[in-house]
XYZ file of C-alpha atoms in Angstrom:
359
model
C -15.037 24.419 42.873
C -15.474 25.839 46.390
C -18.982 25.277 47.737
C -20.372 27.393 50.605
C -22.166 26.139 53.682
C -25.457 27.314 52.154
C -24.782 25.170 49.076
C -24.000 22.098 51.176
C -27.007 22.569 53.432
C -29.402 22.951 50.518
C -27.983 19.838 48.795
C -28.455 17.716 51.908
C -32.026 18.943 52.389
C -32.938 18.490 48.707
C -31.368 15.014 48.605
C -33.550 13.707 51.439
C -36.679 15.490 50.154
C -36.259 13.874 46.722
C -35.945 10.280 47.927
C -32.142 10.162 47.660
C -32.159 11.167 43.974
C -28.927 12.847 42.856
C -30.452 14.041 39.555
C -33.437 15.660 41.275
C -31.093 17.278 43.797
C -28.978 18.797 41.018
C -32.122 20.048 39.254
C -33.368 21.669 42.478
C -29.919 23.189 43.041
C -30.029 24.952 39.663
C -33.513 26.293 40.377
C -32.620 27.491 43.907
C -29.465 29.339 42.870
C -30.640 30.531 39.430
C -28.125 28.548 37.400
C -28.233 27.689 33.709
C -27.920 24.172 32.320
C -24.274 24.851 31.409
C -23.343 26.091 34.910
C -21.494 23.799 37.296
C -23.372 22.015 40.046
C -22.099 19.528 42.645
C -21.457 16.236 40.879
C -22.741 12.844 42.003
C -19.575 11.935 43.888
C -19.569 15.233 45.800
C -23.243 14.990 46.774
C -22.893 11.425 48.045
C -19.775 12.353 50.006
C -21.614 15.222 51.749
C -24.522 12.918 52.570
C -22.131 10.295 53.931
C -20.441 12.898 56.135
C -23.826 14.054 57.493
C -24.877 10.514 58.320
C -21.549 9.803 60.031
C -20.908 13.049 61.880
C -23.935 15.312 61.461
C -21.962 17.734 59.287
C -21.500 18.025 55.519
C -18.000 19.411 56.046
C -15.020 17.081 55.509
C -14.225 14.999 58.545
C -10.950 15.914 60.195
C -8.726 13.211 61.637
C -8.702 13.138 65.405
C -5.566 13.234 67.478
C -1.991 14.044 66.512
C -1.013 13.146 62.928
C 0.903 9.883 62.889
C 4.237 9.800 61.064
C 4.575 6.427 59.323
C 7.931 7.225 57.696
C 9.675 5.743 60.706
C 13.145 4.158 60.552
C 11.490 0.774 61.031
C 9.185 1.274 58.029
C 12.047 2.592 55.917
C 13.979 -0.614 56.613
C 10.887 -2.727 55.909
C 10.426 -1.020 52.531
C 14.134 -1.428 51.710
C 14.035 -5.144 52.526
C 10.871 -5.645 50.475
C 12.352 -3.827 47.472
C 15.624 -5.752 47.653
C 13.690 -9.018 47.720
C 11.328 -8.131 44.824
C 12.692 -5.145 42.832
C 10.344 -5.790 39.895
C 7.181 -5.610 42.019
C 5.215 -2.359 41.752
C 5.171 0.169 44.601
C 1.438 -0.414 44.976
C 1.946 -4.139 45.577
C 4.778 -3.470 48.037
C 2.445 -1.117 49.938
C -0.305 -3.738 50.094
C 2.110 -6.428 51.310
C 3.597 -4.174 54.012
C 0.308 -2.695 55.197
C 1.537 0.844 54.470
C -0.221 3.360 52.247
C 0.911 3.581 48.623
C 1.715 7.287 49.071
C 3.938 6.595 52.091
C 5.814 3.818 50.303
C 6.511 6.124 47.360
C 7.689 8.882 49.710
C 10.063 6.440 51.413
C 11.367 5.183 48.061
C 12.071 8.673 46.740
C 12.948 10.728 49.827
C 14.490 8.181 52.203
C 15.947 5.478 49.957
C 16.717 7.743 46.971
C 15.407 5.120 44.559
C 13.969 5.640 41.077
C 11.575 3.426 39.049
C 13.790 2.553 36.098
C 11.971 1.378 33.003
C 12.669 -2.189 31.933
C 13.596 -2.382 28.272
C 12.554 -5.244 25.984
C 15.358 -6.270 23.628
C 15.946 -8.983 21.064
C 18.024 -11.798 22.502
C 21.533 -11.965 20.995
C 23.940 -14.880 20.795
C 27.727 -14.580 20.931
C 27.986 -15.215 17.178
C 25.669 -12.274 16.505
C 28.073 -9.743 18.018
C 30.774 -9.957 15.339
C 28.209 -9.960 12.529
C 26.499 -6.836 13.873
C 29.807 -4.998 14.271
C 31.142 -5.958 10.832
C 27.967 -5.131 8.918
C 27.572 -1.831 10.776
C 31.056 -0.910 9.569
C 30.147 -1.919 5.995
C 27.003 0.253 5.974
C 28.829 3.323 7.322
C 31.642 2.818 4.831
C 29.643 2.122 1.665
C 26.362 4.024 2.211
C 27.213 7.752 2.345
C 25.085 9.932 4.660
C 23.727 12.141 1.849
C 21.946 9.647 -0.485
C 18.428 8.519 0.382
C 18.224 5.210 2.270
C 14.758 3.665 2.612
C 14.615 1.363 5.662
C 11.636 -1.001 5.507
C 9.856 -3.534 7.673
C 6.480 -5.020 8.682
C 4.790 -4.824 12.048
C 1.629 -6.190 13.628
C -1.095 -4.056 15.211
C -4.044 -5.510 17.108
C -7.211 -4.143 18.557
C -6.308 -4.978 22.127
C -3.398 -2.548 22.002
C 0.096 -3.202 23.321
C 1.834 -4.136 26.566
C 1.902 -1.145 28.920
C 5.637 -0.810 29.536
C 5.045 2.379 31.543
C 4.371 0.038 34.498
C 7.472 -2.034 33.729
C 9.865 -0.698 36.390
C 12.819 -1.808 38.522
C 13.211 0.050 41.846
C 16.849 0.649 42.806
C 19.296 3.336 43.966
C 21.126 3.125 40.627
C 19.977 2.133 37.151
C 20.450 -1.672 36.972
C 20.726 -1.381 33.162
C 18.781 -4.605 32.930
C 17.146 -5.981 29.772
C 14.077 -8.208 29.705
C 14.592 -10.387 26.624
C 11.604 -12.108 25.079
C 10.445 -13.276 21.626
C 8.014 -11.154 19.619
C 4.384 -12.138 19.067
C 2.002 -11.802 16.126
C -1.050 -9.496 16.435
C -3.988 -8.934 14.040
C -3.055 -6.479 11.257
C 0.184 -6.684 9.257
C 1.521 -3.297 8.132
C 4.499 -2.468 5.891
C 6.270 0.905 5.800
C 9.600 2.370 4.706
C 11.370 5.334 6.327
C 13.960 7.724 4.911
C 15.011 11.322 5.496
C 12.350 12.283 2.924
C 9.476 10.861 4.956
C 7.491 7.630 5.210
C 6.169 5.409 2.412
C 3.133 3.458 3.550
C 1.204 2.024 5.146
C 0.640 -1.087 3.057
C -1.607 -3.755 4.575
C -0.981 -7.391 3.737
C -4.550 -8.602 3.350
C -6.893 -10.341 0.947
C -10.624 -9.748 1.009
C -10.191 -7.591 4.106
C -8.523 -10.435 6.024
C -4.904 -10.262 7.208
C -2.661 -12.742 5.407
C 0.844 -14.096 5.896
C 3.647 -12.209 4.153
C 4.892 -14.547 1.418
C 7.410 -13.896 -1.369
C 4.610 -13.556 -3.953
C 2.735 -11.039 -1.810
C 5.969 -9.202 -1.108
C 6.687 -8.958 -4.850
C 3.175 -7.663 -5.477
C 3.740 -4.956 -2.879
C 7.100 -3.960 -4.418
C 5.727 -3.720 -7.960
C 2.270 -2.261 -7.349
C 2.839 -0.150 -4.241
C 6.483 0.715 -3.564
C 7.599 1.417 -7.145
C 4.872 3.985 -7.942
C 5.148 5.571 -4.487
C 8.887 6.136 -4.851
C 8.259 7.954 -8.114
C 6.332 10.572 -6.113
C 9.557 11.616 -4.368
C 11.506 13.992 -6.614
C 15.061 13.003 -5.783
C 17.896 12.688 -8.288
C 20.366 11.101 -5.876
C 21.208 7.421 -5.730
C 18.529 5.689 -3.666
C 19.351 2.800 -1.345
C 16.983 0.257 0.167
C 17.278 -1.722 3.425
C 15.296 -4.726 4.628
C 15.740 -7.537 7.114
C 16.381 -11.171 6.294
C 12.814 -12.496 6.415
C 12.275 -15.338 3.931
C 9.666 -13.399 1.942
C 12.126 -10.509 1.545
C 15.096 -12.579 0.452
C 13.409 -15.029 -1.935
C 14.978 -15.086 -5.400
C 12.102 -13.244 -7.070
C 11.895 -10.573 -4.352
C 15.631 -9.890 -4.512
C 15.456 -9.773 -8.315
C 12.886 -6.973 -8.218
C 14.834 -5.067 -5.578
C 18.130 -5.347 -7.489
C 16.400 -3.976 -10.568
C 14.890 -1.097 -8.577
C 18.054 -0.386 -6.536
C 21.067 -1.599 -8.604
C 24.131 -2.141 -6.384
C 22.339 -0.294 -3.580
C 20.543 -3.040 -1.650
C 21.171 -3.568 2.090
C 19.804 -7.003 2.906
C 20.663 -10.591 3.606
C 22.226 -11.696 0.285
C 22.162 -8.051 -0.834
C 25.011 -5.801 -1.974
C 25.637 -5.041 1.705
C 24.473 -7.468 4.378
C 22.059 -6.718 7.193
C 22.615 -8.318 10.642
C 19.971 -10.671 11.976
C 18.208 -9.992 15.284
C 18.926 -6.246 15.156
C 15.681 -4.309 15.750
C 17.723 -1.819 17.790
C 19.447 -0.708 14.576
C 16.649 -0.277 12.041
C 14.571 2.958 12.125
C 11.282 1.078 11.728
C 11.893 -0.848 14.941
C 13.619 1.707 17.157
C 11.354 4.581 16.082
C 8.435 4.057 13.710
C 6.475 1.177 15.225
C 6.718 2.400 18.802
C 5.780 5.945 17.808
C 2.885 4.799 15.628
C 1.408 2.465 18.223
C 1.551 5.188 20.859
C -0.349 7.552 18.548
C -2.704 5.037 16.915
C -4.031 3.603 20.165
C -4.933 7.089 21.383
C -7.827 6.772 18.900
C -9.047 3.661 20.785
C -10.062 1.867 17.574
C -12.828 -0.688 18.052
C -12.801 -2.272 14.567
C -10.094 -3.306 12.126
C -11.267 -0.608 9.718
C -10.914 2.045 12.425
C -7.502 0.631 13.309
C -6.289 0.863 9.705
C -7.738 4.361 9.299
C -5.880 5.480 12.419
C -2.617 3.983 11.110
C -3.020 5.792 7.778
C -3.795 9.066 9.548
C -0.805 8.906 11.882
C 1.644 7.850 9.151
C 0.539 10.788 7.002
C 1.071 13.151 9.954
C 4.778 12.279 10.409
C 6.822 15.283 9.156
C 10.043 14.876 7.118
C 11.918 16.832 9.809
C 11.214 13.993 12.223
C 12.367 11.244 9.864
C 15.496 13.234 8.986
C 16.453 13.198 12.675
C 15.642 9.486 12.828
C 18.027 8.704 9.968
C 20.799 10.684 11.650
C 20.113 8.611 14.765
C 20.333 5.459 12.616
C 23.953 6.195 11.701
C 24.755 7.062 15.300
C 23.380 3.674 16.368
C 25.612 1.944 13.852
C 28.621 3.728 15.334
C 27.492 2.783 18.835
C 27.097 -0.856 17.763
C 30.707 -0.841 16.535
C 31.916 0.736 19.795
C 30.034 -1.956 21.771
C 31.536 -4.757 19.646
C 28.101 -5.742 18.376
C 26.372 -5.987 21.745
C 23.162 -4.192 22.776
C 23.267 -0.405 22.537
C 23.200 0.135 26.281
C 24.317 3.773 26.061
C 21.396 4.471 23.692
C 18.481 2.393 24.992
C 19.308 2.566 28.719
C 19.883 6.307 29.122
C 19.245 7.585 32.663
């Protein structure tokens, strides 16, 4: 809001008369100018800035810089920024600015306008070995060949959510003139709440929390079987679909134990995509399954907007956000799933660089 000279003068006078009290100054301001409690008044930061200006220069108006404006985007500084970026491309622009003694704004202007660089996001990907490539390519071909696009395919998985949130990958950047198409590979970690869901073009089944007495527990074969019988089976009956239904899971021990596979083969006869299933599923392939490349990232982005402070609030937020996912969204996700399989084949089983490293 634009404040007049009369406003500024009254604030300064009232501030000193009321023993440097911001609250009393704001109260006097409302009385002087006939304002209601809901009307805007100068906030604390504004009042203190005016007072600081008066003490420094005798005027409540903003202080103007003296002399001719100095241009710091000199050729020398451009070269200094280039050298610093080339030496440490993963360091943030703010840290480069601090190290060079140049303002953060100037460094960013040099990076964009002078050096034509862009902060490319670093992607976290599952580490692959050479032997994984052929397996991923072959099994992707099998799924596309034997699982038609029209039947329902439920893709399932567990994930961990914790109260402290997730790593902020928005600050995970690599400054360069061209996209380095670099991957930061690291193992996954285990947070506080274990959640199971399944995704298909019909929507999402879940969430199911692996817990006992309100405490998160390890996913074992017995607990997995209990989930399949008492949660998944009745939930699938809610979906009115006469087509053949397929089911996909990864090769976790709890999923592929003899009893777990027995229940799944009875529920999905000849239509199980899994390690030791009717069609195999490649290990170390979170870039292929809808739960990993879509659901968990989307859910965590939405769930942590609630800023849950307790496990109960965290679980309530997960339930709320899962229920809000429309079938139109999951239908697009499943179309993307088949496209990723085709891309995996084209890349001979390697990472889907054309998908996850788009510029």
